[in-house]
Coordinates of N, CA and C in Angstrom, one line a residue:
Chain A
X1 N -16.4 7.4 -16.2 CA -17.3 8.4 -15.6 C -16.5 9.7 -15.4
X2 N -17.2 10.6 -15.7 CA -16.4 12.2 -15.4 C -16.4 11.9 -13.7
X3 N -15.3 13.2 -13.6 CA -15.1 13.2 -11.9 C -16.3 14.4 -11.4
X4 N -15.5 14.9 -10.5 CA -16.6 15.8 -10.0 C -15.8 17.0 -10.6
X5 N -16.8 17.9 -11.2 CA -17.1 19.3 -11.4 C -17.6 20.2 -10.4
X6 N -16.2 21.8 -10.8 CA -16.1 22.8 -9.9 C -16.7 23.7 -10.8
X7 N -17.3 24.7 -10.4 CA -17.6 26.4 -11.3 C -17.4 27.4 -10.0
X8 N -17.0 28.2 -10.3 CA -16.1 28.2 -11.5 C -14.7 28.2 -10.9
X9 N -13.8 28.4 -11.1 CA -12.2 28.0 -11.0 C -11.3 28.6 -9.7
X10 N -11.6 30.0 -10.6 CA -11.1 31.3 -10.2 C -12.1 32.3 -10.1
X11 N -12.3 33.3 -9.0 CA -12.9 34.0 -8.8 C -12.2 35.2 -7.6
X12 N -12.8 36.5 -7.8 CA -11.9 37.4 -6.7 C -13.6 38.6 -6.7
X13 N -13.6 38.3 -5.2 CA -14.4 39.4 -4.6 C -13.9 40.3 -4.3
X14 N -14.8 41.2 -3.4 CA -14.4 42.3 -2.6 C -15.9 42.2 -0.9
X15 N -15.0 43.0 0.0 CA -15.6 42.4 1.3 C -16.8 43.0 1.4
X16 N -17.6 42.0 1.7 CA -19.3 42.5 2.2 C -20.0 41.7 0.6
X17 N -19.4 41.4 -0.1 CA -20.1 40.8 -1.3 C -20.0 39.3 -0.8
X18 N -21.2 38.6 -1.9 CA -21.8 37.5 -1.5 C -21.1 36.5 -2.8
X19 N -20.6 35.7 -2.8 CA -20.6 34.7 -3.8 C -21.3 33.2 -3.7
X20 N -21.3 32.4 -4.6 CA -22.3 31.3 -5.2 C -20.6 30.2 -5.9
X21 N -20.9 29.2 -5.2 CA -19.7 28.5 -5.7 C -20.6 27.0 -6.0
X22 N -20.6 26.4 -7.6 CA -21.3 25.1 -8.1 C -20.0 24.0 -7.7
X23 N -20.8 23.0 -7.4 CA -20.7 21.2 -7.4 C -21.1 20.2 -7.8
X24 N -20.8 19.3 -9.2 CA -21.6 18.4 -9.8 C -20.2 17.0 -9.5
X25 N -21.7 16.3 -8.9 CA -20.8 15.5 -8.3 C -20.8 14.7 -9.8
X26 N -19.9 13.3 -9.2 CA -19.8 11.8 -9.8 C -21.1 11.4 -10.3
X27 N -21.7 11.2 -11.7 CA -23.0 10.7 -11.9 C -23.1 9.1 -11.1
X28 N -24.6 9.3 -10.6 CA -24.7 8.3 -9.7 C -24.4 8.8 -7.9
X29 N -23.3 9.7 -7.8 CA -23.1 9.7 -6.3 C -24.0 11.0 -5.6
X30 N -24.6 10.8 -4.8 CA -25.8 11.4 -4.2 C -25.0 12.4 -3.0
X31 N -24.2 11.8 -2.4 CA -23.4 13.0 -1.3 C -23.0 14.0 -1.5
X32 N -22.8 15.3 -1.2 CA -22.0 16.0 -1.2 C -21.5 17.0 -0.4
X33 N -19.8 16.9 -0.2 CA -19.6 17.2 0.9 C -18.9 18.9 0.5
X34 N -18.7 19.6 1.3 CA -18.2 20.9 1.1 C -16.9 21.1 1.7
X35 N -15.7 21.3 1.8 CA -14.5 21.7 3.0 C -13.9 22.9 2.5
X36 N -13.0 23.7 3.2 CA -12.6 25.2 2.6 C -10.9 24.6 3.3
X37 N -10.1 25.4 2.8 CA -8.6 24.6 3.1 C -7.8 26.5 3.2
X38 N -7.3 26.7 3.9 CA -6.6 27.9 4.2 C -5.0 27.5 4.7
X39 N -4.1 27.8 4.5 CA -2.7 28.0 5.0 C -2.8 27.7 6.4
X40 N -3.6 28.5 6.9 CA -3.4 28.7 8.2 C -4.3 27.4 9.4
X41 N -5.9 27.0 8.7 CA -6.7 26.0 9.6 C -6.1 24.6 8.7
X42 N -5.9 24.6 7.6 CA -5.9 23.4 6.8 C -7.4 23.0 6.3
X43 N -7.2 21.9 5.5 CA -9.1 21.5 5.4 C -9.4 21.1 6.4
X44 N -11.0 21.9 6.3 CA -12.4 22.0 7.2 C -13.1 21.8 6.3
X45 N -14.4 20.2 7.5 CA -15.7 20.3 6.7 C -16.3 21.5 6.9
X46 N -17.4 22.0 5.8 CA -17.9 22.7 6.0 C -19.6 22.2 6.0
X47 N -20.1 21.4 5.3 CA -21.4 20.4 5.3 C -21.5 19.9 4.2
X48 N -22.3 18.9 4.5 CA -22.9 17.7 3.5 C -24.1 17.9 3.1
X49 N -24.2 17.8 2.3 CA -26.2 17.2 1.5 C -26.1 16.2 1.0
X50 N -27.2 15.6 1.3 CA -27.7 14.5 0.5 C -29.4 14.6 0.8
X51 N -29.3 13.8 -0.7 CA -30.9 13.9 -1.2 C -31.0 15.5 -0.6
X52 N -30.9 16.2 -1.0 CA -31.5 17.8 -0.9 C -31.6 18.1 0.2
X53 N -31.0 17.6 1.3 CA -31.0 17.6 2.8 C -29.8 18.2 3.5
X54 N -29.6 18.8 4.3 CA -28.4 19.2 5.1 C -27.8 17.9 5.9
X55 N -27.1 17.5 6.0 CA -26.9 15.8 7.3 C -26.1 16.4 8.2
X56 N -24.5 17.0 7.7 CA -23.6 17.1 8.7 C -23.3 18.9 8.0
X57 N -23.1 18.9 9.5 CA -22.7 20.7 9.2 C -21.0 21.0 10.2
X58 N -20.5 21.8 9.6 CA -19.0 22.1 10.5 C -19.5 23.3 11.0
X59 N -18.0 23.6 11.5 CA -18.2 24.9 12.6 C -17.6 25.9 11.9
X60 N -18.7 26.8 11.3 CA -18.8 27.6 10.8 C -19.6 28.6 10.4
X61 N -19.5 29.7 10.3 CA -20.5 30.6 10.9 C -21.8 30.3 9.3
X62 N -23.1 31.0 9.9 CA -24.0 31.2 9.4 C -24.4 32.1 8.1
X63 N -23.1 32.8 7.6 CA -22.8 33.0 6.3 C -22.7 31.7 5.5
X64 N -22.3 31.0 5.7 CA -21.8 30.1 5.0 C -22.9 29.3 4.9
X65 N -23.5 28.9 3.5 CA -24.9 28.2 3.8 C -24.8 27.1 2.3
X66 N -25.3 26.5 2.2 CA -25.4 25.5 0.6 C -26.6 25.2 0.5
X67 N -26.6 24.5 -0.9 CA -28.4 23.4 -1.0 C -27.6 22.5 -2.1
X68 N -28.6 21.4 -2.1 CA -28.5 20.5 -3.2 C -29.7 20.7 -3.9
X69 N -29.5 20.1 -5.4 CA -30.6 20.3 -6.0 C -31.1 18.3 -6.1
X70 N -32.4 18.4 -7.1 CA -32.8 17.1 -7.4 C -31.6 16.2 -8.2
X71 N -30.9 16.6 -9.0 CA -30.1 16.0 -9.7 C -28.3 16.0 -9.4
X72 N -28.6 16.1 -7.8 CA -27.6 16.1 -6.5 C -26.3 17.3 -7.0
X73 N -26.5 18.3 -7.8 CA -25.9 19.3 -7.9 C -26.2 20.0 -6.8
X74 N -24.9 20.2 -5.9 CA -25.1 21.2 -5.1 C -23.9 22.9 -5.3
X75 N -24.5 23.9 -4.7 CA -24.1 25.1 -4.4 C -23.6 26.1 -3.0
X76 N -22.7 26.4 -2.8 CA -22.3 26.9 -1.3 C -22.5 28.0 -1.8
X77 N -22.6 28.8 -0.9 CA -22.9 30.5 -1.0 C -22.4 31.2 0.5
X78 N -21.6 32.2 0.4 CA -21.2 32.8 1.1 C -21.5 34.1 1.4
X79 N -22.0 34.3 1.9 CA -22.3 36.3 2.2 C -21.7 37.2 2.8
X80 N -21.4 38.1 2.5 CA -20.9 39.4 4.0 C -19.4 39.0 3.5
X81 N -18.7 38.8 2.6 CA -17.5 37.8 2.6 C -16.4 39.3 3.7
X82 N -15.7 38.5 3.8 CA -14.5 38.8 4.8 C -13.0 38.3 4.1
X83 N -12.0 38.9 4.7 CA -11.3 38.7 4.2 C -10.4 37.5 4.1
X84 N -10.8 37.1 5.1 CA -10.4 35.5 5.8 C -11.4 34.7 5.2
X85 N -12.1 35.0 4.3 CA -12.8 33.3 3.5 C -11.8 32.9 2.5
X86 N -10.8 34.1 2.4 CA -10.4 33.9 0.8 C -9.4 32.4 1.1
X87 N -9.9 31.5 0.2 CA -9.1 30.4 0.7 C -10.0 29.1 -0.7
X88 N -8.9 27.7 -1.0 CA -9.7 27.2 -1.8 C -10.7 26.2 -1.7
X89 N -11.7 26.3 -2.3 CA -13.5 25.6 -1.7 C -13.3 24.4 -2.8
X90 N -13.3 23.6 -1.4 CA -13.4 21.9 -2.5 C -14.7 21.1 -2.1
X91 N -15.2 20.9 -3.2 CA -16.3 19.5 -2.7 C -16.1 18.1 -3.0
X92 N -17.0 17.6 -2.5 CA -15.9 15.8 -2.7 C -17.6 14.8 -2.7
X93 N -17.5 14.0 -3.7 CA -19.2 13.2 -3.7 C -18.9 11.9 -3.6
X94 N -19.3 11.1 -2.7 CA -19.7 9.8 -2.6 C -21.1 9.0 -2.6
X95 N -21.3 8.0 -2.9 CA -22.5 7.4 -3.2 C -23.5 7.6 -2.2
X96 N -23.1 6.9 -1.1 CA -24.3 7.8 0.2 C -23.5 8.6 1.4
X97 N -22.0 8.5 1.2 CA -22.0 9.6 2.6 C -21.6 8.5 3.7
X98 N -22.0 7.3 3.5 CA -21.8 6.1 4.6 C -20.2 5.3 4.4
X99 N -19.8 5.5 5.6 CA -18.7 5.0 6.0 C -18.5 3.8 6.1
X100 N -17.5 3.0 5.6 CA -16.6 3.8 5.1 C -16.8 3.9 3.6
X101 N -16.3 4.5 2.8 CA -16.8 4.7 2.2 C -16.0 6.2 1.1
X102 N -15.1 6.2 -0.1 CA -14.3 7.0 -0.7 C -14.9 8.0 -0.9
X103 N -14.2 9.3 -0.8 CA -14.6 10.9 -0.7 C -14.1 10.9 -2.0
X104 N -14.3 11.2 -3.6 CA -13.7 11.8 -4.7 C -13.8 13.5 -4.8
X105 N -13.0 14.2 -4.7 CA -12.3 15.3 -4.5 C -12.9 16.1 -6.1
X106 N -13.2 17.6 -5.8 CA -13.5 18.4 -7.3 C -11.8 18.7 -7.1
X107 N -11.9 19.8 -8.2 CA -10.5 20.3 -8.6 C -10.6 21.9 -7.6
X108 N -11.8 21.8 -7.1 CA -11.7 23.2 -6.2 C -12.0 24.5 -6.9
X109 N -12.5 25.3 -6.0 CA -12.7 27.2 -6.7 C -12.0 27.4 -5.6
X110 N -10.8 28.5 -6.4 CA -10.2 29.2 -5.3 C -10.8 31.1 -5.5
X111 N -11.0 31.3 -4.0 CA -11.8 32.2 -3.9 C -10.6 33.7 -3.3
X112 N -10.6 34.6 -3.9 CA -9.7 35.5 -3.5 C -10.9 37.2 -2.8
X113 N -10.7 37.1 -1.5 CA -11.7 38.8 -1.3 C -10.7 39.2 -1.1
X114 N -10.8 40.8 -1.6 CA -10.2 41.6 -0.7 C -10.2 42.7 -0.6
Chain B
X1 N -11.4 22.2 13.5 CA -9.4 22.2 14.2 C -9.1 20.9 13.7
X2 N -8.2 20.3 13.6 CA -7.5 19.5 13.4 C -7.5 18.1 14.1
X3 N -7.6 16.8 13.3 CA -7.8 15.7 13.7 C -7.2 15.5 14.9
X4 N -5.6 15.3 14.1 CA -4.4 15.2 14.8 C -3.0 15.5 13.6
X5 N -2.1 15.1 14.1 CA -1.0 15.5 13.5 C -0.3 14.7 12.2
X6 N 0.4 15.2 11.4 CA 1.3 14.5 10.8 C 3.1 14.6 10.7
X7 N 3.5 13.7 10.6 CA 4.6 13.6 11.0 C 5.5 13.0 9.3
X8 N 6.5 13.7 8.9 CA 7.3 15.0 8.9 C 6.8 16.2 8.3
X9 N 6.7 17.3 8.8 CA 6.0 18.3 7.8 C 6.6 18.6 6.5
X10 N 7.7 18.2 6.5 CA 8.1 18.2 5.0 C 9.3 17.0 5.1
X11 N 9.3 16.8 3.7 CA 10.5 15.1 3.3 C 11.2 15.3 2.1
X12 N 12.4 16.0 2.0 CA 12.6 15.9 0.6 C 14.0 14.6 0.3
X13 N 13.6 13.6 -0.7 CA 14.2 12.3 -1.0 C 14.6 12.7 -2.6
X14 N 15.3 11.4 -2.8 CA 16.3 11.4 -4.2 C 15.2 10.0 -4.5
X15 N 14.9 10.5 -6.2 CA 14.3 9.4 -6.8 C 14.9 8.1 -6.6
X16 N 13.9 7.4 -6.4 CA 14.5 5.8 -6.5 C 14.1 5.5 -5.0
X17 N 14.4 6.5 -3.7 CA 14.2 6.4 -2.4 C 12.7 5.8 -1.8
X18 N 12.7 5.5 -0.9 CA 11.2 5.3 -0.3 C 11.0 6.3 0.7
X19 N 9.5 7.0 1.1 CA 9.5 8.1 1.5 C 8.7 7.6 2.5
X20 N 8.4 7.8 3.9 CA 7.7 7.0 4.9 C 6.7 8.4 5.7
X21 N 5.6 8.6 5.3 CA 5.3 9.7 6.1 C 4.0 9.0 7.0
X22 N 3.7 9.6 8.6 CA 3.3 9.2 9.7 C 1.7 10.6 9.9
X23 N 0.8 9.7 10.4 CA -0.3 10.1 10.9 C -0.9 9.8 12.3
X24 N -1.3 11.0 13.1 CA -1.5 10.8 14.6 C -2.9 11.1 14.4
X25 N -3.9 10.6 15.1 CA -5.0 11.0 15.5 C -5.6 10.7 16.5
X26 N -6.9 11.3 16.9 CA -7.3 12.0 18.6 C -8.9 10.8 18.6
X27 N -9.6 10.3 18.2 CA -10.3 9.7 18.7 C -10.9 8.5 17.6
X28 N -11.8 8.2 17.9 CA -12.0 6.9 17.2 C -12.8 6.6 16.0
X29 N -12.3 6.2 14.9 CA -12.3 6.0 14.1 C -13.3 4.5 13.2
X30 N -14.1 5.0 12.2 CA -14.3 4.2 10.9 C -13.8 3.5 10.2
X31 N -12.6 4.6 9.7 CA -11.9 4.4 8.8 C -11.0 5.7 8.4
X32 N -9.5 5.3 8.1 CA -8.7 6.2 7.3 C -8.4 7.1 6.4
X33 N -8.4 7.5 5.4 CA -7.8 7.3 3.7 C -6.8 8.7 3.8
X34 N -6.1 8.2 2.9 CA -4.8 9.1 2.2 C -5.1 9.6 0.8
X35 N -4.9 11.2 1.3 CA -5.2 11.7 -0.2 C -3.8 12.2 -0.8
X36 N -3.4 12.8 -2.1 CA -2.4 13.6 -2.7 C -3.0 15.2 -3.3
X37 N -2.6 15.7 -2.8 CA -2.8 17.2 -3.4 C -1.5 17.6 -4.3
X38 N -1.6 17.7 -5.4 CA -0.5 18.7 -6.1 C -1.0 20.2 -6.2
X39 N 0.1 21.2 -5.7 CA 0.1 22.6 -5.8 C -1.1 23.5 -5.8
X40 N -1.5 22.8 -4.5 CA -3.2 23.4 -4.1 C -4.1 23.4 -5.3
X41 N -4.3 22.2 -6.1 CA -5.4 21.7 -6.8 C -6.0 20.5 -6.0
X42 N -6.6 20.1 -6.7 CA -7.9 19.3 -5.7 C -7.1 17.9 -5.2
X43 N -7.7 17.2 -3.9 CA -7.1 16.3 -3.4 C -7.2 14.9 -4.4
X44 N -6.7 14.1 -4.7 CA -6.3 12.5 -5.0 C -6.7 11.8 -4.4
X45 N -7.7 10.7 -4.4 CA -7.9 9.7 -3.2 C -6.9 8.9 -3.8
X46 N -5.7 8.0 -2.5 CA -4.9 7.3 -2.9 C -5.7 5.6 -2.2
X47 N -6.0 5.8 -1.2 CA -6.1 4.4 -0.6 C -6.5 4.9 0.7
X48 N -8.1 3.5 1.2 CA -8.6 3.7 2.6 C -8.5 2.6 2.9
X49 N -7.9 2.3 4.0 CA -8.2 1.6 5.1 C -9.2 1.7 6.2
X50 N -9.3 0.4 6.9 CA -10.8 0.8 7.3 C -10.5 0.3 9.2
X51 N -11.1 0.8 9.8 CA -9.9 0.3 11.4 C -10.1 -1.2 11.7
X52 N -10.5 -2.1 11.2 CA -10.5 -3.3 11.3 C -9.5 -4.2 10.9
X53 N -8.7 -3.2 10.0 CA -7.5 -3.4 9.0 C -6.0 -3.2 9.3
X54 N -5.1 -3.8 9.4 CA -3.6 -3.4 9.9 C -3.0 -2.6 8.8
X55 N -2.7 -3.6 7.7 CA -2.1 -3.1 6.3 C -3.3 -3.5 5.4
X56 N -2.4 -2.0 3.9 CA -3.1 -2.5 3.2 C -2.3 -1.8 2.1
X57 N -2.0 -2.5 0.3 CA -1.0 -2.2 0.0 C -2.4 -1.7 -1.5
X58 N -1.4 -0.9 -2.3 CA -1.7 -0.3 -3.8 C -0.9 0.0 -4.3
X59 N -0.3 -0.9 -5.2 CA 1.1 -0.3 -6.2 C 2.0 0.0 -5.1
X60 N 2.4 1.1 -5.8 CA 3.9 1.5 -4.6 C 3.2 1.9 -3.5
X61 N 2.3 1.8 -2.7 CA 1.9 2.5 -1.6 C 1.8 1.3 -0.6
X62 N 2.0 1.8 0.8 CA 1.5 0.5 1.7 C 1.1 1.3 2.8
X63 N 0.0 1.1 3.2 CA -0.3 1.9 4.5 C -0.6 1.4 5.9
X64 N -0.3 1.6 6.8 CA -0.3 0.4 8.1 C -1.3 1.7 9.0
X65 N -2.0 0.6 9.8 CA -3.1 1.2 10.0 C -2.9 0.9 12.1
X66 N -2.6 1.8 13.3 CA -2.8 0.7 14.5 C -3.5 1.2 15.2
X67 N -4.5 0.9 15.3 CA -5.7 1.7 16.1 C -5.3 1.7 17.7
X68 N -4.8 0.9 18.1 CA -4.4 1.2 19.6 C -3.5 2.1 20.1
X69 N -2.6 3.2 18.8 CA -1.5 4.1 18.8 C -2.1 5.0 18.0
X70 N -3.2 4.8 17.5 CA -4.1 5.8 17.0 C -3.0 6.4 15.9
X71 N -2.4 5.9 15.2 CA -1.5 6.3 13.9 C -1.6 5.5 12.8
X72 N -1.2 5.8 11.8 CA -1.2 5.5 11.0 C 0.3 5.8 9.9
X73 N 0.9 5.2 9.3 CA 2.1 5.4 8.0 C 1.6 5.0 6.5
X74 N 1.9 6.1 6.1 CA 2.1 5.7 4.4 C 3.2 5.7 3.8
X75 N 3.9 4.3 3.2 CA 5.1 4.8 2.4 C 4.9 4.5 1.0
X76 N 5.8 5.1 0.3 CA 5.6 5.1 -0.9 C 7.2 4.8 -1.1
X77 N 7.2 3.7 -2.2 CA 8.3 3.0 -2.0 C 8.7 3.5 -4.1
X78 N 10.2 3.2 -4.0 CA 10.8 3.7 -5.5 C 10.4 5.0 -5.8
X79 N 10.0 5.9 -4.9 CA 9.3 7.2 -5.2 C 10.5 8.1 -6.7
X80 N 9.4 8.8 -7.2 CA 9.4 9.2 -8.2 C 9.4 10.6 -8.4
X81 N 10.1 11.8 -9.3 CA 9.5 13.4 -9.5 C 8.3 13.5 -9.0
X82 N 7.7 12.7 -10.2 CA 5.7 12.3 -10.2 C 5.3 12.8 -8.9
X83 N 5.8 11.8 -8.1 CA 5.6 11.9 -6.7 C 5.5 13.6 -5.7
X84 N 6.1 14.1 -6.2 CA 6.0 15.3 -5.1 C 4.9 16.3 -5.1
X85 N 4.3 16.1 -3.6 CA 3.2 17.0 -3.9 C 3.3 16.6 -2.2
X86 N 1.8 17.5 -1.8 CA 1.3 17.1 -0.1 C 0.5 16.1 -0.1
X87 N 0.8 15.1 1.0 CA 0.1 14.5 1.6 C -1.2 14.5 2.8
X88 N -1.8 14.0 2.7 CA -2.9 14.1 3.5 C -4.0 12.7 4.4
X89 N -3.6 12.8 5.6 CA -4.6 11.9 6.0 C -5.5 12.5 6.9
X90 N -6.8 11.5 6.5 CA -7.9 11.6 6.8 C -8.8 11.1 7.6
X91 N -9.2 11.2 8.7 CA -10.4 10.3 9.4 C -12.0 10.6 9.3
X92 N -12.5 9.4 9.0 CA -13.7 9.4 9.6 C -14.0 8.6 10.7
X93 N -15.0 9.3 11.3 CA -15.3 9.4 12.6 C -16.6 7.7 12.9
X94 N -17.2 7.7 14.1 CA -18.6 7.2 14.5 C -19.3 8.3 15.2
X95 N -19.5 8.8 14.2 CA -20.8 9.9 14.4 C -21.9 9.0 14.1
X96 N -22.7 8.0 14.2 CA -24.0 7.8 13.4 C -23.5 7.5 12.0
X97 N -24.7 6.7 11.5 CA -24.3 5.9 10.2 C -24.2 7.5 9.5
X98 N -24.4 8.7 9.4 CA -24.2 9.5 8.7 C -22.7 9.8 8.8
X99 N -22.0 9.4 9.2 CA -20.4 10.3 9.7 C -19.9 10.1 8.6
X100 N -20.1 9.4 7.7 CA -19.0 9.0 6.8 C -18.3 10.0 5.6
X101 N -19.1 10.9 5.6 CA -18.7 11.6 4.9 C -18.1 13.2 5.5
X102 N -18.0 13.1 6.4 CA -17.6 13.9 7.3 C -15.7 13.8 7.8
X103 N -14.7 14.2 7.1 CA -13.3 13.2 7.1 C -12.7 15.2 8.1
X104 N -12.1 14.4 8.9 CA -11.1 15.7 9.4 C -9.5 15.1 9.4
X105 N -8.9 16.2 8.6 CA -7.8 15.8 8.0 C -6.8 16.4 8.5
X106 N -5.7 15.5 8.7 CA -4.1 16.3 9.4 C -3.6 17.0 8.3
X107 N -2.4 17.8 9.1 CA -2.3 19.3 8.8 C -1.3 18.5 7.1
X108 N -0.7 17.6 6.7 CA -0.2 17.3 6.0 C 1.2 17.3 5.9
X109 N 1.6 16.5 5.0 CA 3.3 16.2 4.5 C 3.4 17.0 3.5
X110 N 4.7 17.9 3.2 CA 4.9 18.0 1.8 C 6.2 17.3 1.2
X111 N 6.0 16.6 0.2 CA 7.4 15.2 -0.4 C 8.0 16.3 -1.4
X112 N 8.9 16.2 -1.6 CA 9.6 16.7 -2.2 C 10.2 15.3 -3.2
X113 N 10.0 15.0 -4.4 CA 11.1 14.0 -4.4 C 12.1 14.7 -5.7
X114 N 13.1 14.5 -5.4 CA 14.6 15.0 -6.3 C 15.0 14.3 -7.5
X115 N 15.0 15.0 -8.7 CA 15.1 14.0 -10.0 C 16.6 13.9 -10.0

């Protein structure tokens, strides 16, 4: 099986612009989770979908929003960016999300504003 | 914020060595797992243990699990160049049967191993 797929890799904003970051999980796995990893907090969830649903959300502001689609492709999107988002955005898909239960890791978009 | 801690923030060993790195965490737990990150590309799942579990072994890896010390160790034994990257452990929580995918991870190891 392919692993999970990032789009795109590499990308660099500038502040007050909005970016769109893709996630295709593991064919078959329905979860998918979002975390952002900075030098400074380490990895944070950011939220989950499944089945096209929000389940679990982190603490993080209301810029920060996602969706899944029917074919459990999901999307994070950030708005208003700042200069402190710049940091690298990983998703990770498991079959339901239910514990316990293995997280498989994308290869990440690292996101540069500034 | 952060689970809990990991212990040593950095390890640097001579191939052939066994490398023992330590995980603290703050409340109660599901289940474990240990990931590997090389050079801030995406995380590795290595091995979960689940808190019902003491040890649990994979190839060169063994990981001991004590829920009453709320820690956890992974060593990685005959470590290798291969080997050097950060380490990461992970918890999930009992939030509701949904937690599971929900993992808050210590701040990490970085292994250095020496060819």
């Amino acid at each position: 099986k392919a692993g999970v797929t990032q789009t795109p890799r590499y990308l660099i904003k500038t502040r007050g612009q909005q970016v769109t970051l893709s996630c295709s999980p593991i064919s078959g796995h329905r979860s998918v989770s979002w975390y952002q990893q900075t030098p400074g907090q380490g990895l944070q969830f950011l939220f989950e979908y499944f089945s096209e649903t929000q389940r679990n959300k982190g603490n993080f502001p209301g810029r920060f929003s996602g969706r899944q689609f029917s074919n459990s492709r999901s999307e994070m999107n950030v708005s208003t960016l700042e200069l402190g988002d710049s940091a690298l955005y990983l998703c990770a898909s498991s079959q339901s999300g239910l514990a316990p239960e293995t997280q498989y890791f994308g290869p990440g978009t690292r996101l540069l504003v500034l | 914020s952060q689970q809990g801690e990991e212990d040593p923030q950095a390890l640097s060993i001579q191939e052939g060595e066994n490398a023992t790195m330590n995980c603290s965490y703050k409340t109660s737990i599901n289940n474990l797992q240990w990931y590997r990150q090389n050079s801030g590309r995406g995380l590795v799942h290595l091995i979960l243990i689940r808190s019902n579990e003491r040890e649990k072994h994979s190839g060169r890896l063994r990981v001991t699990l004590d829920t009453s010390k709320k820690s956890s160790s992974l060593l990685i034994t005959a470590s290798r160049a291969a080997d050097t990257a950060s380490y990461f452990c992970a918890t999930a929580g009992f939030l509701g049967e949904t937690s599971g995918s929900r993992l808050t991870f210590g701040e990490g190891t970085q292994l250095t191993v020496n060819p």
